[in-house]
Amino acid sequence: MAAASTLTVAPAQAVAGDPATDNLYAFTAKIDIGGVRACSGALLNNQWLITAASCFVDDPAKAGTLTAGAPARKSTATIGRTDLTGETGEVREIVHLVPRQDRDLVVAKLAAPVYGIGLLHPAATAPVEGEALKGAGYGRTKNTWVPDRLHAASFTAGTVQDTTVNIDGTPVCKGDTGAPTFRENDGRLELVAVTSRSWQGGCLGSEETRTGAVAGRVDDIRTWISESTASTLTRWKLQMVTRTSTGLYHTIRDSNGDWTGFGDVQKAAGTVQDVSYAADAAISGKNYVFALGGDGRVYQANRRATGGWEAFRDITNEIGVLPGSTVRIAVTSTGNGLALVALSGGRVYHAVQDPAEKWSSWGDVTGKLGVLGNATEVTVSQTSGGQTHIGVVADKKAYHGLRNADGTWSGWGRVSNLPTGLDAVNTMAFAGTGSDLQIILSSPTGDIKHAIRSADGSWGTFGNFSGKLGPHQPAVSMDAAAVDGEFQAAVLTADGRIKHTLRHANGKWDALDEPTGYPGTATMVAITGSTS
């Protein structure tokens, strides 16, 4: 393959491979620039695309002359419509460009967010010469001048330079500069580079035989991408803790959908021997992380809004020693305090931390509400009326209990008596969004349902949550959280994969997202919303 500097510059490139299966690579965007040029791009988050800067200048050889701001010509992006003759997906105007000066790349802001379409996150590692890569794009192929379907491609990485990677394989043709080049990493796709220019060999109307192309790398500019798309960030974040076969780890997801790397909690906050379970809840920007040690004692560490950690401390002497074996803990914010629940010896217990961070002793919830049998899972959340909702799975049935704002308790309600569509329940999670309680229930065979309990105590329809996750193994751990009025859920499946999705306040769901990079095999997951 010739060096990048010797490649002819084409005003647009696309992959000339086979049509993509419906909804496969739906993150790929068809971009129209003023009706005079077509390009491709990839959806980074709900409101930003990445594509080639050369799409937006009159002379594609002068991509470096593009300046930040609105496109010179009205530009629109069609996203999630792999068949352009259909009506699926979304169409959005591109309203702002932020170009990269050292390579043919630009991030493009959409006029409004898009929902329900998978994102393509930038890779963290550079391509390697000889590596197998994939691509997707619209435009001319080997036998069609203006195709109406997304096409998939296969490439091999060639020379890797400071800002670019040479690719060869499926012809890259006129029609779509900016097409994403990506790899599959443990079953997940990640963006490696963005197509810039090609020889166009094998394309309809071209007599060239060389099929190589050049693409701009993204692995080394992930920080720039995050900073350049920060104008749509809110102050809200999701914080996640996961216990794995090698320890306890923490990550943060911002409102643009970008995840930080997983940090070692015990390296930052001290060691708890043989952590068996963990939970977390935030008050404003401070995240309180709880670990159940192998000794049955409860430990608490705090992550400050600034990112530093306060070390784990044993709070068992403050809240009391529970009889029996403590197998689960869960925690929720009460606004200016915390409510901690535990499952020990088949009974449910409850303690509260006040605004001064002083703990009450354990109270016996089971003694107030009744014995449930073989209890195995517990969850807790608060709604805006000051009510604390406790959920318990016992004998493969789901139950709901309620602590009112005045401290009184309402008896167990059997959620499994509702038309959930599940014969058995193995785990569940609660999250309070305003005055509503949102719930997910999982069966041992892998079916997962979602419903909303209104402030008046009525339950909505139990919908199919499994469909939000795509094909998956049964859930072994789940948690949910309210983040800026949105319902966010994390599901850990039996194969050790963490799957995340969210329901916006307008009722629309985001596509599946999977955080990666945690050491070892995940065994449980906990999440909370914060304003850090």
PDB file of N, CA, C and O in Angstrom, residues 384-409:
ATOM      1  N   SER A 384     -39.822  10.756  46.058  1.00  0.00           N
ATOM      2  CA  SER A 384     -39.793  12.163  46.467  1.00  0.00           C
ATOM      3  C   SER A 384     -40.695  12.477  47.652  1.00  0.00           C
ATOM      4  O   SER A 384     -40.530  13.501  48.293  1.00  0.00           O
ATOM      5  N   GLY A 385     -41.631  11.613  47.962  1.00  0.00           N
ATOM      6  CA  GLY A 385     -42.485  11.849  49.118  1.00  0.00           C
ATOM      7  C   GLY A 385     -41.844  11.471  50.428  1.00  0.00           C
ATOM      8  O   GLY A 385     -42.501  11.533  51.482  1.00  0.00           O
ATOM      9  N   GLY A 386     -40.564  11.089  50.394  1.00  0.00           N
ATOM     10  CA  GLY A 386     -39.890  10.680  51.614  1.00  0.00           C
ATOM     11  C   GLY A 386     -40.149   9.240  51.986  1.00  0.00           C
ATOM     12  O   GLY A 386     -39.822   8.806  53.095  1.00  0.00           O
ATOM     13  N   GLN A 387     -40.711   8.465  51.068  1.00  0.00           N
ATOM     14  CA  GLN A 387     -40.979   7.059  51.332  1.00  0.00           C
ATOM     15  C   GLN A 387     -39.776   6.206  50.917  1.00  0.00           C
ATOM     16  O   GLN A 387     -39.214   6.396  49.837  1.00  0.00           O
ATOM     17  N   THR A 388     -39.406   5.276  51.783  1.00  0.00           N
ATOM     18  CA  THR A 388     -38.324   4.338  51.493  1.00  0.00           C
ATOM     19  C   THR A 388     -38.942   3.005  51.100  1.00  0.00           C
ATOM     20  O   THR A 388     -39.695   2.404  51.871  1.00  0.00           O
ATOM     21  N   HIS A 389     -38.628   2.556  49.888  1.00  0.00           N
ATOM     22  CA  HIS A 389     -39.180   1.316  49.339  1.00  0.00           C
ATOM     23  C   HIS A 389     -38.143   0.212  49.452  1.00  0.00           C
ATOM     24  O   HIS A 389     -37.009   0.369  48.984  1.00  0.00           O
ATOM     25  N   ILE A 390     -38.519  -0.887  50.061  1.00  0.00           N
ATOM     26  CA  ILE A 390     -37.630  -2.041  50.197  1.00  0.00           C
ATOM     27  C   ILE A 390     -38.208  -3.198  49.405  1.00  0.00           C
ATOM     28  O   ILE A 390     -39.398  -3.520  49.513  1.00  0.00           O
ATOM     29  N   GLY A 391     -37.369  -3.812  48.589  1.00  0.00           N
ATOM     30  CA  GLY A 391     -37.772  -4.984  47.820  1.00  0.00           C
ATOM     31  C   GLY A 391     -36.989  -6.205  48.273  1.00  0.00           C
ATOM     32  O   GLY A 391     -35.794  -6.114  48.543  1.00  0.00           O
ATOM     33  N   VAL A 392     -37.663  -7.323  48.353  1.00  0.00           N
ATOM     34  CA  VAL A 392     -37.034  -8.569  48.790  1.00  0.00           C
ATOM     35  C   VAL A 392     -37.459  -9.694  47.851  1.00  0.00           C
ATOM     36  O   VAL A 392     -38.631  -9.777  47.461  1.00  0.00           O
ATOM     37  N   VAL A 393     -36.497 -10.530  47.483  1.00  0.00           N
ATOM     38  CA  VAL A 393     -36.799 -11.770  46.777  1.00  0.00           C
ATOM     39  C   VAL A 393     -36.719 -12.900  47.791  1.00  0.00           C
ATOM     40  O   VAL A 393     -35.692 -13.087  48.455  1.00  0.00           O
ATOM     41  N   ALA A 394     -37.811 -13.617  47.950  1.00  0.00           N
ATOM     42  CA  ALA A 394     -37.876 -14.732  48.901  1.00  0.00           C
ATOM     43  C   ALA A 394     -38.650 -15.874  48.262  1.00  0.00           C
ATOM     44  O   ALA A 394     -39.735 -15.656  47.705  1.00  0.00           O
ATOM     45  N   ASP A 395     -38.091 -17.067  48.332  1.00  0.00           N
ATOM     46  CA  ASP A 395     -38.709 -18.247  47.719  1.00  0.00           C
ATOM     47  C   ASP A 395     -39.080 -17.982  46.265  1.00  0.00           C
ATOM     48  O   ASP A 395     -40.151 -18.369  45.782  1.00  0.00           O
ATOM     49  N   LYS A 396     -38.199 -17.249  45.574  1.00  0.00           N
ATOM     50  CA  LYS A 396     -38.345 -16.924  44.148  1.00  0.00           C
ATOM     51  C   LYS A 396     -39.569 -16.060  43.849  1.00  0.00           C
ATOM     52  O   LYS A 396     -40.072 -16.029  42.729  1.00  0.00           O
ATOM     53  N   LYS A 397     -40.041 -15.344  44.873  1.00  0.00           N
ATOM     54  CA  LYS A 397     -41.127 -14.391  44.719  1.00  0.00           C
ATOM     55  C   LYS A 397     -40.619 -13.003  45.113  1.00  0.00           C
ATOM     56  O   LYS A 397     -39.713 -12.870  45.938  1.00  0.00           O
ATOM     57  N   ALA A 398     -41.218 -11.973  44.501  1.00  0.00           N
ATOM     58  CA  ALA A 398     -40.800 -10.599  44.760  1.00  0.00           C
ATOM     59  C   ALA A 398     -41.799  -9.913  45.687  1.00  0.00           C
ATOM     60  O   ALA A 398     -43.019 -10.017  45.495  1.00  0.00           O
ATOM     61  N   TYR A 399     -41.248  -9.181  46.685  1.00  0.00           N
ATOM     62  CA  TYR A 399     -42.072  -8.471  47.661  1.00  0.00           C
ATOM     63  C   TYR A 399     -41.646  -7.013  47.743  1.00  0.00           C
ATOM     64  O   TYR A 399     -40.481  -6.666  47.506  1.00  0.00           O
ATOM     65  N   HIS A 400     -42.609  -6.178  48.148  1.00  0.00           N
ATOM     66  CA  HIS A 400     -42.370  -4.741  48.282  1.00  0.00           C
ATOM     67  C   HIS A 400     -42.887  -4.273  49.637  1.00  0.00           C
ATOM     68  O   HIS A 400     -44.028  -4.547  50.021  1.00  0.00           O
ATOM     69  N   GLY A 401     -42.005  -3.596  50.386  1.00  0.00           N
ATOM     70  CA  GLY A 401     -42.387  -3.010  51.661  1.00  0.00           C
ATOM     71  C   GLY A 401     -42.114  -1.518  51.652  1.00  0.00           C
ATOM     72  O   GLY A 401     -41.318  -1.024  50.842  1.00  0.00           O
ATOM     73  N   LEU A 402     -42.737  -0.792  52.568  1.00  0.00           N
ATOM     74  CA  LEU A 402     -42.683   0.663  52.510  1.00  0.00           C
ATOM     75  C   LEU A 402     -42.521   1.266  53.895  1.00  0.00           C
ATOM     76  O   LEU A 402     -43.268   0.937  54.826  1.00  0.00           O
ATOM     77  N   ARG A 403     -41.505   2.136  54.028  1.00  0.00           N
ATOM     78  CA  ARG A 403     -41.346   2.939  55.236  1.00  0.00           C
ATOM     79  C   ARG A 403     -41.783   4.357  54.899  1.00  0.00           C
ATOM     80  O   ARG A 403     -41.204   5.011  54.039  1.00  0.00           O
ATOM     81  N   ASN A 404     -42.811   4.834  55.559  1.00  0.00           N
ATOM     82  CA  ASN A 404     -43.355   6.149  55.276  1.00  0.00           C
ATOM     83  C   ASN A 404     -42.467   7.250  55.839  1.00  0.00           C
ATOM     84  O   ASN A 404     -41.575   7.001  56.674  1.00  0.00           O
ATOM     85  N   ALA A 405     -42.723   8.479  55.382  1.00  0.00           N
ATOM     86  CA  ALA A 405     -41.896   9.607  55.801  1.00  0.00           C
ATOM     87  C   ALA A 405     -41.942   9.832  57.307  1.00  0.00           C
ATOM     88  O   ALA A 405     -40.989  10.353  57.896  1.00  0.00           O
ATOM     89  N   ASP A 406     -43.046   9.425  57.966  1.00  0.00           N
ATOM     90  CA  ASP A 406     -43.165   9.610  59.415  1.00  0.00           C
ATOM     91  C   ASP A 406     -42.558   8.467  60.215  1.00  0.00           C
ATOM     92  O   ASP A 406     -42.657   8.419  61.441  1.00  0.00           O
ATOM     93  N   GLY A 407     -41.920   7.518  59.518  1.00  0.00           N
ATOM     94  CA  GLY A 407     -41.255   6.408  60.192  1.00  0.00           C
ATOM     95  C   GLY A 407     -42.106   5.179  60.370  1.00  0.00           C
ATOM     96  O   GLY A 407     -41.607   4.140  60.827  1.00  0.00           O
ATOM     97  N   THR A 408     -43.395   5.246  60.029  1.00  0.00           N
ATOM     98  CA  THR A 408     -44.253   4.067  60.113  1.00  0.00           C
ATOM     99  C   THR A 408     -44.035   3.172  58.900  1.00  0.00           C
ATOM    100  O   THR A 408     -43.528   3.611  57.866  1.00  0.00           O
ATOM    101  N   TRP A 409     -44.440   1.927  59.040  1.00  0.00           N
ATOM    102  CA  TRP A 409     -44.214   0.943  57.989  1.00  0.00           C
ATOM    103  C   TRP A 409     -45.532   0.413  57.434  1.00  0.00           C
ATOM    104  O   TRP A 409     -46.509   0.271  58.171  1.00  0.00           O
TER     105      TRP A 409
END
